């Protein structure tokens, strides 16, 4: 049967530092990224995989979009090599220093110009772990959201998504009309590795780089200036003074540890 | 960046009060709301403003007493059949309408999964900023909310130049106040019009899961936690064995959850759960700030690490410097012998 409709899918991705415990520049309050390799945020990779699987099932097109510096092209190429069709990079010094609200505004300005049925975001990005951009974006686009998705089915005739999502008490099965925004969890799928053919093919796929003047919109809502929140200062975490350090012969150490623990009770 | 770029000259005099969203499910309050009332109380007193709990549901009026006993000056209550069960659409609508009407200065939301999807959508609707998973709050000289959370190897203070100043904080970060049943908050009933068509994401069914007792780390009195120092998933049997002898739940760091050595609901820290057990035994864990914010309120912390400079040893009540593969088996053996 030929599906009555194919799916236009947009996956929002982010390139993040590969290392969890980043140094911070005390003057600018920014992460010191020099010498630290970057990777595609693992949750976003799951999003890209799900987008490709939905396209394979229902037909359509997968576009990945990111706001970031020019180097973000590496992450976009990785998605194209996996099988996404097109890439868009929103890149401009005006966008720098954006908090989650300004980031979502920037993404929304581009996505509003596109035709879409499903938008997929990672549940979080590994570097800051706010998980805010997905819900912000759904609100700015005025579409429903389904967060923490662990399974997706599309009822293409009724133009609805049925998803399993994680909540504290277990799994919620929910339904929402297209267009819809999903944030995806680990466990939804096992992302494929790009094949050699995919890598070669990715070089011929379209990547558009869009700056602020092409994007248009309200310039005061971009980047640092458009961010309601900002960092005032950074300081070292408070230390609890250790009461006791035990070292030396393991047998004796364990003996003393058990003694003190029994006294604590 | 200088502070003047953060704080524009904007008149916030119309925005008053500290609000706490009191999440309930099946007509029972979640602890995190009561915990936020405690820090909310401190902030409201410092500002000399009111502490307001916002309660949404159906037939939940009785819960207002509990909210006042835990510190609220006022409870704003919205009862509606369509609020009985949480949906992001109905809850965002209700909270947005209330915020637009009353203009709170601060709005705190518990960092449950529901809170963490509801809060950012609400912030975008209100056109305000939001900070996730704060670990502490304060009020600065100018009356701004200082939002504190880990950032890289350090802690950061974040300010918001729009109102309300919104933030989420995870369960178990703050301690509830002693309850005082003599306190009586004023209950203000509000109506919010919601139609079923406005609820776009509809819940069809909930499949409840019963928790594996090892994984019930938020309520455990004792926890044995393992880090990357264990080296493999198989080696976690040492951790489970130690947990069995001390009667503990099993937790770990993000590094081990990412590797699939433990399940995601066993992760302690910034992006996992916050725990405050009587005893926390950290084995092969370095003690990065993103981990320690999730366990620093534990009463007794034992850390076993072979690196004498590991930060976890700086904060432990009892720091053991040594090879976990030697220490832990001896410890298990010794404890078993005592119990016999
Ligand atoms: C935004 C963000 C959020 C994060 N959220 C979390 C979170 O929620 N929870 C979390 O835990 N982390 C989180 N992290 C990661 C965190 O910063 C650390 O990287 C992580 O906690 C380190 O895990 P670990 O201690 O298991 O591993 P490591 O840092 O690699 O430490 C392993 C330790 O084991 C010791 N060791 C090795 N072998 C032995 C042995 N034989 N005997 C004894 N000791 C041994 C080593 O000395 C070392 O100290 C987050 C990071 C970011 C950027």
XYZ file of C-alpha atoms and ligand atoms in Angstrom:
658
model
C 0.000 0.000 0.000
C 1.267 3.431 -0.827
C 1.037 5.674 2.208
C -1.254 8.601 1.671
C 1.348 10.954 3.013
C 5.079 10.997 3.510
C 6.814 12.545 6.493
C 8.887 15.680 6.592
C 11.160 15.211 9.579
C 13.439 17.782 11.174
C 16.036 16.645 13.702
C 17.710 19.262 15.910
C 21.284 18.350 16.721
C 24.190 19.759 18.707
C 27.894 19.209 18.694
C 29.221 18.806 22.247
C 32.633 18.358 23.871
C 33.481 14.673 24.272
C 34.777 15.147 27.813
C 32.450 15.543 30.793
C 34.581 17.521 33.247
C 35.498 20.653 31.341
C 37.781 23.408 32.586
C 36.252 26.839 32.805
C 37.863 30.111 31.823
C 37.469 32.187 34.991
C 37.411 35.467 33.039
C 34.765 34.684 30.453
C 32.895 31.934 32.367
C 32.975 29.761 29.288
C 34.128 26.193 28.852
C 37.696 25.856 27.635
C 37.188 23.856 24.445
C 40.689 24.027 23.024
C 42.154 20.605 22.494
C 38.938 18.861 23.474
C 37.414 16.694 20.742
C 33.770 17.229 19.816
C 31.099 14.647 19.164
C 27.501 14.567 18.029
C 25.371 14.653 21.187
C 24.461 10.971 21.763
C 20.740 11.682 22.295
C 20.654 13.604 19.018
C 22.203 10.644 17.254
C 19.274 8.569 18.489
C 16.989 11.280 17.111
C 18.661 11.133 13.705
C 18.391 7.341 13.672
C 14.694 7.503 14.525
C 14.128 10.113 11.821
C 15.792 7.865 9.252
C 13.777 4.848 10.394
C 10.520 6.785 10.116
C 11.485 7.898 6.618
C 12.361 4.321 5.661
C 8.927 3.228 6.845
C 6.706 6.033 5.625
C 8.763 7.828 2.994
C 9.700 11.480 3.172
C 12.743 13.476 4.069
C 15.024 14.025 7.058
C 16.635 17.421 7.562
C 19.086 17.983 10.397
C 19.469 21.466 11.796
C 21.937 22.910 14.249
C 22.827 26.293 15.617
C 26.545 26.487 16.173
C 29.969 27.530 14.990
C 31.154 26.571 11.469
C 32.872 23.451 12.900
C 29.406 22.043 13.616
C 29.554 20.946 9.982
C 31.384 17.800 11.166
C 28.367 16.773 13.209
C 26.008 17.540 10.336
C 28.137 15.466 7.949
C 27.976 12.556 10.375
C 24.168 12.701 10.286
C 24.163 12.898 6.494
C 26.493 9.906 6.363
C 24.059 7.990 8.563
C 21.382 8.730 6.007
C 19.796 12.118 6.689
C 18.974 14.004 3.491
C 19.905 17.628 4.154
C 21.664 19.792 6.671
C 21.165 23.335 7.880
C 23.662 25.217 10.045
C 22.560 28.451 11.665
C 25.853 30.171 12.199
C 26.616 33.773 13.046
C 28.522 35.597 15.769
C 25.160 37.201 16.670
C 23.931 33.771 17.794
C 26.854 33.189 20.189
C 26.310 33.041 23.931
C 22.671 32.006 23.589
C 20.880 30.418 26.532
C 18.158 27.848 25.903
C 15.449 30.436 25.190
C 17.573 32.293 22.627
C 18.665 28.987 21.055
C 15.086 27.814 20.684
C 14.085 31.186 19.214
C 16.858 30.919 16.615
C 15.879 27.369 15.634
C 12.209 28.335 15.508
C 12.877 31.175 13.060
C 14.288 28.711 10.545
C 11.834 25.871 11.188
C 8.866 28.236 10.768
C 9.952 28.682 7.163
C 9.914 24.940 6.557
C 7.227 22.329 6.064
C 7.408 19.685 8.773
C 5.416 16.871 10.351
C 7.746 15.697 13.090
C 10.522 17.524 14.898
C 12.909 15.417 16.936
C 15.249 16.678 19.668
C 17.469 14.721 22.006
C 16.106 14.490 25.513
C 19.199 16.420 26.663
C 22.523 17.599 25.351
C 25.426 16.060 27.186
C 27.271 19.344 27.842
C 24.690 21.256 29.853
C 21.856 18.779 30.242
C 19.043 21.270 30.486
C 16.616 19.448 28.182
C 14.931 22.815 27.655
C 15.312 23.443 23.950
C 12.752 20.827 22.834
C 9.858 22.080 24.973
C 10.779 25.747 24.312
C 10.759 25.074 20.584
C 7.432 23.209 20.657
C 5.894 26.205 22.422
C 7.422 28.767 20.042
C 6.105 26.775 17.079
C 2.764 26.262 18.795
C 2.775 22.490 18.341
C 2.289 19.614 20.820
C 5.262 17.980 22.506
C 5.929 14.440 23.632
C 9.015 14.224 25.827
C 11.109 11.209 26.915
C 10.029 9.026 24.015
C 11.018 5.346 24.052
C 8.924 4.172 21.126
C 7.225 5.942 18.207
C 4.484 4.811 15.865
C 2.818 6.989 13.273
C -0.785 6.524 12.239
C -0.231 8.032 8.839
C -3.895 8.057 7.778
C -5.088 9.806 10.904
C -1.936 11.942 10.941
C -1.207 11.153 14.550
C 1.780 9.951 16.524
C 1.419 7.319 19.207
C 4.400 7.217 21.527
C 5.569 5.460 24.655
C 7.217 7.881 26.988
C 8.956 7.484 30.306
C 7.398 9.038 33.403
C 8.181 8.435 37.081
C 5.459 5.853 37.532
C 6.358 3.851 34.438
C 5.463 4.237 30.801
C 2.794 6.572 29.492
C 1.288 5.784 26.103
C 0.224 9.058 24.532
C -1.176 10.254 21.261
C -0.820 13.616 19.539
C -1.691 15.069 16.143
C 0.968 16.001 13.574
C 2.919 18.196 13.503
C 4.489 17.238 16.808
C 7.827 17.613 18.590
C 9.411 14.569 20.226
C 12.338 14.422 22.627
C 13.990 11.024 22.543
C 15.559 8.855 25.231
C 18.329 6.322 25.152
C 16.966 2.871 24.447
C 14.650 4.084 21.668
C 16.987 2.596 19.078
C 20.584 1.620 18.415
C 21.974 4.274 16.026
C 23.610 2.841 12.905
C 27.226 3.460 12.017
C 27.709 5.374 8.781
C 28.750 3.077 5.940
C 31.589 3.985 3.583
C 29.003 4.568 0.878
C 27.098 6.799 3.273
C 30.213 8.819 4.027
C 31.005 9.318 0.366
C 27.376 10.120 -0.435
C 27.184 12.665 2.372
C 29.624 14.948 0.557
C 27.147 15.426 -2.246
C 24.240 16.252 0.033
C 23.113 19.799 0.560
C 24.295 21.717 3.628
C 23.019 25.253 3.922
C 24.749 27.730 6.191
C 22.428 30.524 7.234
C 23.467 33.734 8.999
C 21.361 36.157 10.976
C 20.564 38.517 8.123
C 19.302 35.670 5.980
C 17.383 34.252 8.913
C 15.761 37.593 9.702
C 13.619 37.871 12.816
C 14.139 40.035 15.881
C 17.904 40.591 16.252
C 17.488 41.478 19.925
C 16.335 37.922 20.595
C 19.512 36.240 19.365
C 22.622 35.167 21.251
C 23.839 36.596 24.513
C 21.728 39.741 24.140
C 18.587 37.733 23.605
C 19.205 35.435 26.551
C 17.170 36.087 29.691
C 19.598 34.099 31.837
C 23.322 34.580 32.199
C 26.117 33.548 34.431
C 27.190 36.019 37.082
C 30.118 34.140 38.525
C 31.716 30.759 38.999
C 33.308 29.354 42.142
C 34.811 26.076 43.304
C 32.401 23.561 44.826
C 32.319 23.508 48.621
C 34.381 20.753 50.211
C 33.342 18.678 53.173
C 36.408 18.238 55.344
C 37.270 14.569 55.564
C 36.992 13.194 59.053
C 39.430 10.406 58.499
C 41.679 9.052 55.784
C 42.547 5.385 56.043
C 45.451 3.964 54.113
C 48.090 1.252 54.281
C 47.665 -2.484 54.615
C 44.231 -3.404 53.192
C 43.418 -5.803 56.074
C 44.112 -3.153 58.705
C 42.283 -0.503 56.709
C 39.156 -2.656 56.498
C 39.430 -3.479 60.203
C 39.474 0.232 61.147
C 36.726 1.075 58.664
C 34.377 -1.520 60.113
C 35.156 -0.283 63.640
C 34.273 3.324 62.821
C 31.185 2.340 60.860
C 29.861 0.269 63.749
C 30.307 3.283 65.999
C 28.312 5.488 63.604
C 25.217 3.353 64.058
C 30.689 39.873 31.017
C 29.815 42.671 33.392
C 26.814 42.608 35.612
C 25.170 45.573 33.919
C 24.617 43.490 30.829
C 22.803 40.972 32.967
C 20.619 43.446 34.765
C 18.999 45.926 32.476
C 17.142 48.764 34.054
C 13.748 47.237 34.053
C 10.985 47.921 36.488
C 10.037 44.721 38.206
C 8.011 46.359 40.971
C 4.831 44.744 39.664
C 6.275 41.260 40.249
C 6.001 39.974 43.816
C 6.032 36.713 45.670
C 7.758 33.362 45.615
C 5.720 30.598 43.990
C 6.192 26.897 44.323
C 4.381 24.460 42.041
C 2.997 21.691 44.258
C 2.966 18.602 42.024
C 0.458 15.963 43.057
C -0.481 12.601 41.668
C -3.533 10.570 42.709
C -4.354 13.301 45.223
C -1.012 12.929 46.974
C 1.641 15.620 47.054
C 5.101 14.886 45.734
C 7.817 15.492 48.283
C 9.738 17.779 45.987
C 7.062 20.471 46.258
C 7.269 20.391 50.051
C 11.059 20.555 49.829
C 10.860 23.600 47.578
C 8.545 25.271 50.109
C 11.414 25.105 52.575
C 13.890 26.952 50.350
C 11.023 29.120 49.107
C 10.342 30.119 52.724
C 13.942 31.289 53.128
C 13.781 33.293 49.882
C 10.394 34.832 50.693
C 11.557 35.883 54.158
C 14.650 37.492 52.711
C 12.536 39.395 50.187
C 9.790 40.068 52.753
C 7.292 38.694 50.301
C 4.717 35.932 50.362
C 5.345 32.246 49.763
C 2.607 30.821 47.570
C 1.977 27.166 46.715
C 0.120 26.520 43.469
C -2.006 23.401 43.527
C -3.677 21.995 40.417
C -5.940 18.945 40.392
C -9.420 17.660 40.988
C -10.741 17.227 44.548
C -7.403 18.140 46.059
C -8.502 20.899 48.442
C -7.419 18.879 51.487
C -3.821 19.044 50.343
C -3.804 22.775 51.058
C -3.468 22.020 54.799
C -0.309 20.094 54.172
C 1.105 22.892 52.051
C 0.473 25.415 54.814
C 1.968 23.111 57.443
C 5.148 23.013 55.366
C 5.466 26.771 55.069
C 3.130 28.271 52.466
C 1.484 31.616 53.318
C -1.066 31.168 50.583
C -2.336 28.356 48.420
C -3.722 29.075 44.974
C -6.021 26.189 44.162
C -7.394 25.331 40.743
C -9.768 22.387 40.633
C -10.894 21.061 37.292
C -11.611 17.562 36.020
C -9.155 18.117 33.195
C -6.418 18.761 35.755
C -6.989 15.522 37.636
C -4.330 13.755 35.632
C -1.270 15.659 34.538
C -1.042 16.671 30.902
C 1.550 19.157 29.751
C -1.029 21.139 27.774
C -3.541 21.662 30.577
C -0.939 22.279 33.258
C 1.017 24.816 31.206
C -2.191 26.642 30.394
C -3.267 26.840 34.032
C 0.124 27.946 35.328
C 0.548 30.505 32.539
C -2.820 32.103 33.247
C -2.147 32.276 36.961
C 1.323 33.773 36.433
C -0.003 36.397 34.047
C -2.671 37.361 36.535
C -0.615 37.441 39.751
C 2.889 38.195 38.379
C 5.097 36.236 40.777
C 8.729 37.270 40.983
C 10.008 33.714 41.410
C 8.518 30.406 40.268
C 10.105 27.149 41.424
C 9.156 23.796 39.935
C 10.265 20.347 41.111
C 12.663 18.659 38.703
C 10.638 15.506 38.186
C 10.292 14.279 34.604
C 6.966 16.074 34.395
C 8.362 19.236 35.962
C 11.294 19.187 33.572
C 9.042 19.194 30.481
C 6.379 21.495 31.878
C 8.705 24.241 33.134
C 10.548 25.008 29.871
C 7.317 25.079 27.876
C 5.808 27.441 30.432
C 8.909 29.664 30.368
C 8.666 30.011 26.586
C 4.984 30.891 26.860
C 5.712 33.546 29.478
C 8.735 34.801 27.545
C 11.009 34.382 30.513
C 14.268 32.602 31.324
C 14.695 29.362 33.199
C 17.526 27.463 34.883
C 17.410 23.696 35.273
C 18.414 21.508 38.201
C 19.583 24.176 40.617
C 21.287 22.918 43.743
C 20.869 26.094 45.803
C 19.256 29.522 45.703
C 19.868 32.885 47.292
C 18.705 36.489 46.964
C 21.279 39.150 46.055
C 21.447 42.793 47.228
C 19.122 43.906 44.479
C 16.559 41.253 45.174
C 17.442 39.013 42.208
C 17.189 35.252 42.570
C 20.674 33.723 42.510
C 20.433 30.295 40.888
C 23.305 27.998 41.772
C 24.283 24.818 39.919
C 27.397 22.919 38.857
C 29.194 23.981 35.691
C 32.208 22.004 34.455
C 34.552 21.535 37.378
C 33.051 24.561 39.159
C 29.765 25.905 40.481
C 27.969 28.757 38.715
C 25.644 31.543 39.837
C 23.017 32.394 37.256
C 20.714 35.405 37.152
C 17.604 36.026 35.105
C 16.711 39.451 33.731
C 13.053 38.677 33.038
C 10.158 37.804 35.322
C 9.116 35.442 36.712
C 12.540 34.028 37.474
C 11.956 30.343 36.845
C 14.015 27.390 38.029
C 13.745 23.678 38.610
C 15.426 21.677 41.388
C 15.512 17.937 41.799
C 13.922 15.924 44.606
C 16.059 15.489 47.775
C 18.133 18.646 47.277
C 16.361 20.617 49.995
C 15.090 19.374 53.362
C 11.416 19.850 54.170
C 10.635 22.140 57.114
C 9.295 20.590 60.304
C 5.594 20.504 59.730
C 3.552 22.941 61.746
C -0.122 22.043 61.723
C -1.044 25.303 63.465
C -0.120 27.291 60.354
C -3.119 28.136 58.242
C -2.537 29.446 54.762
C -5.199 31.430 52.979
C -6.681 29.333 50.183
C -7.522 31.235 47.007
C -9.684 29.407 44.518
C -9.121 30.211 40.876
C -10.914 29.069 37.760
C -9.081 28.230 34.574
C -11.082 27.432 31.464
C -9.728 24.377 29.720
C -11.466 22.503 26.941
C -10.660 18.908 25.995
C -9.607 20.088 22.505
C -6.795 22.078 24.063
C -5.217 18.906 25.366
C -3.306 17.852 22.258
C -1.088 15.198 23.784
C -3.581 12.757 25.261
C -2.706 9.963 27.626
C -4.122 6.671 26.388
C -2.720 4.388 29.043
C -0.125 4.183 31.794
C 1.867 1.023 32.333
C 3.152 1.178 35.882
C 6.418 -0.468 36.726
C 7.290 -1.861 40.088
C 10.758 -0.933 41.089
C 13.572 -3.347 41.529
C 14.573 -2.791 45.213
C 18.223 -2.293 44.296
C 17.142 0.570 42.054
C 14.958 2.346 44.583
C 17.816 4.666 45.470
C 15.802 7.773 46.293
C 14.267 6.191 49.363
C 17.123 3.952 50.455
C 18.747 4.454 53.856
C 21.986 2.999 52.582
C 23.549 3.093 49.158
C 26.588 1.430 47.668
C 27.664 3.313 44.556
C 30.176 2.252 41.945
C 32.148 4.247 39.388
C 34.283 3.672 36.358
C 36.998 2.321 38.641
C 35.128 -0.989 38.622
C 36.272 -1.469 35.064
C 33.421 -3.634 33.785
C 29.796 -4.576 34.203
C 30.771 -8.013 35.542
C 32.741 -6.410 38.354
C 29.583 -4.738 39.592
C 28.712 -8.044 41.240
C 31.156 -6.912 43.925
C 29.011 -3.823 44.451
C 25.805 -5.868 44.606
C 27.416 -8.255 47.052
C 28.496 -5.415 49.318
C 25.012 -3.922 49.005
C 23.508 -7.239 50.147
C 25.606 -7.368 53.305
C 24.893 -3.763 54.279
C 21.267 -3.869 53.146
C 21.739 -1.155 50.571
C 20.477 -0.065 47.174
C 22.942 0.161 44.283
C 23.809 3.369 42.466
C 26.523 4.730 40.218
C 27.948 7.594 38.214
C 26.944 8.812 34.783
C 30.060 7.203 33.339
C 28.884 3.743 34.360
C 25.283 4.334 33.312
C 26.503 5.554 29.910
C 28.449 2.326 29.549
C 25.366 0.296 30.360
C 26.806 -1.138 33.589
C 23.803 0.110 35.570
C 20.345 1.274 34.560
C 19.567 4.954 34.140
C 17.419 5.144 37.262
C 20.460 4.198 39.337
C 22.420 7.295 38.353
C 23.277 9.759 41.107
C 24.132 13.359 40.325
C 23.209 16.413 38.341
C 21.499 14.503 35.567
C 20.466 11.572 37.719
C 18.872 11.375 41.127
C 19.736 13.226 44.287
C 20.053 11.061 47.346
C 20.665 11.715 51.016
C 20.949 8.328 52.717
C 22.392 7.607 56.161
C 25.306 5.802 54.536
C 26.790 6.286 51.051
C 29.683 4.058 50.057
C 31.416 5.358 46.910
C 33.615 2.762 45.260
C 35.911 3.672 42.357
C 34.251 7.064 41.940
C 36.370 10.166 41.342
C 33.891 12.635 42.820
C 33.343 15.243 40.113
C 30.983 18.069 41.093
C 28.261 16.737 38.793
C 28.248 13.561 40.845
C 28.722 15.009 44.330
C 25.824 17.490 44.099
C 23.667 14.381 44.021
C 25.003 12.806 47.221
C 26.696 15.485 49.308
C 23.883 15.580 51.854
C 24.410 11.949 52.820
C 25.057 11.583 56.558
C 28.101 9.352 56.379
C 30.145 9.060 53.190
C 32.701 6.299 52.760
C 34.919 6.569 49.687
C 37.228 3.868 48.405
C 39.660 5.089 45.763
C 43.219 4.210 44.824
C 44.104 7.777 43.893
C 44.931 9.768 47.064
C 44.099 12.979 45.157
C 40.610 11.943 44.056
C 38.157 14.740 45.025
C 35.777 12.201 46.577
C 38.342 11.562 49.328
C 38.236 15.289 50.142
C 34.564 15.171 50.976
C 34.207 11.714 52.495
C 33.615 11.134 56.173
C 35.893 8.119 55.852
C 38.231 8.050 52.911
C 39.943 4.787 52.148
C 42.985 4.997 49.877
C 43.462 1.639 48.210
C 42.603 -0.785 45.460
C 38.907 -1.508 45.539
C 39.507 -5.050 44.307
C 41.427 -5.712 47.525
C 39.395 -3.559 49.925
C 35.837 -4.499 48.940
C 36.184 -8.308 49.146
C 37.828 -7.960 52.559
C 35.083 -5.619 53.674
C 32.360 -8.026 52.519
C 34.060 -10.901 54.308
C 34.507 -8.931 57.516
C 30.925 -7.675 57.582
C 29.585 -11.175 56.895
C 31.589 -12.504 59.802
C 30.211 -9.864 62.145
C 26.651 -10.607 61.089
C 27.062 -14.294 61.774
C 26.292 18.265 32.255
C 26.904 17.079 32.943
C 26.123 16.335 33.822
C 26.676 15.260 34.502
N 25.865 14.571 35.349
C 26.388 13.555 36.060
C 25.568 12.818 36.992
O 24.371 13.019 37.129
N 26.157 11.850 37.710
C 27.474 11.541 37.588
O 27.948 10.644 38.313
N 28.248 12.180 36.707
C 27.737 13.184 35.925
N 28.537 13.823 35.014
C 29.903 13.305 34.784
C 30.850 13.691 35.910
O 31.327 14.974 35.683
C 32.026 12.697 36.018
O 32.671 12.628 34.763
C 31.591 11.301 36.442
O 30.848 11.349 37.632
C 32.823 10.444 36.668
O 32.440 9.118 36.918
P 33.368 8.113 37.680
O 33.723 8.664 39.010
O 32.667 6.809 37.648
O 34.616 7.967 36.715
P 36.070 8.579 36.791
O 36.048 10.036 36.945
O 36.798 8.007 35.645
O 36.655 7.988 38.133
C 37.015 6.669 38.347
C 37.722 6.616 39.680
O 37.999 5.271 40.025
C 39.251 5.203 40.666
N 39.765 3.844 40.496
C 40.125 3.222 39.340
N 40.519 1.965 39.586
C 40.411 1.776 40.917
C 40.684 0.676 41.784
N 41.121 -0.478 41.308
N 40.460 0.840 43.089
C 40.006 2.002 43.580
N 39.729 3.088 42.811
C 39.928 2.964 41.500
C 40.086 6.245 39.987
O 41.120 6.673 40.845
C 39.066 7.353 39.715
O 39.045 8.302 40.758
C 28.022 14.903 34.312
C 28.799 15.648 33.451
C 28.248 16.710 32.759
C 29.111 17.498 31.823
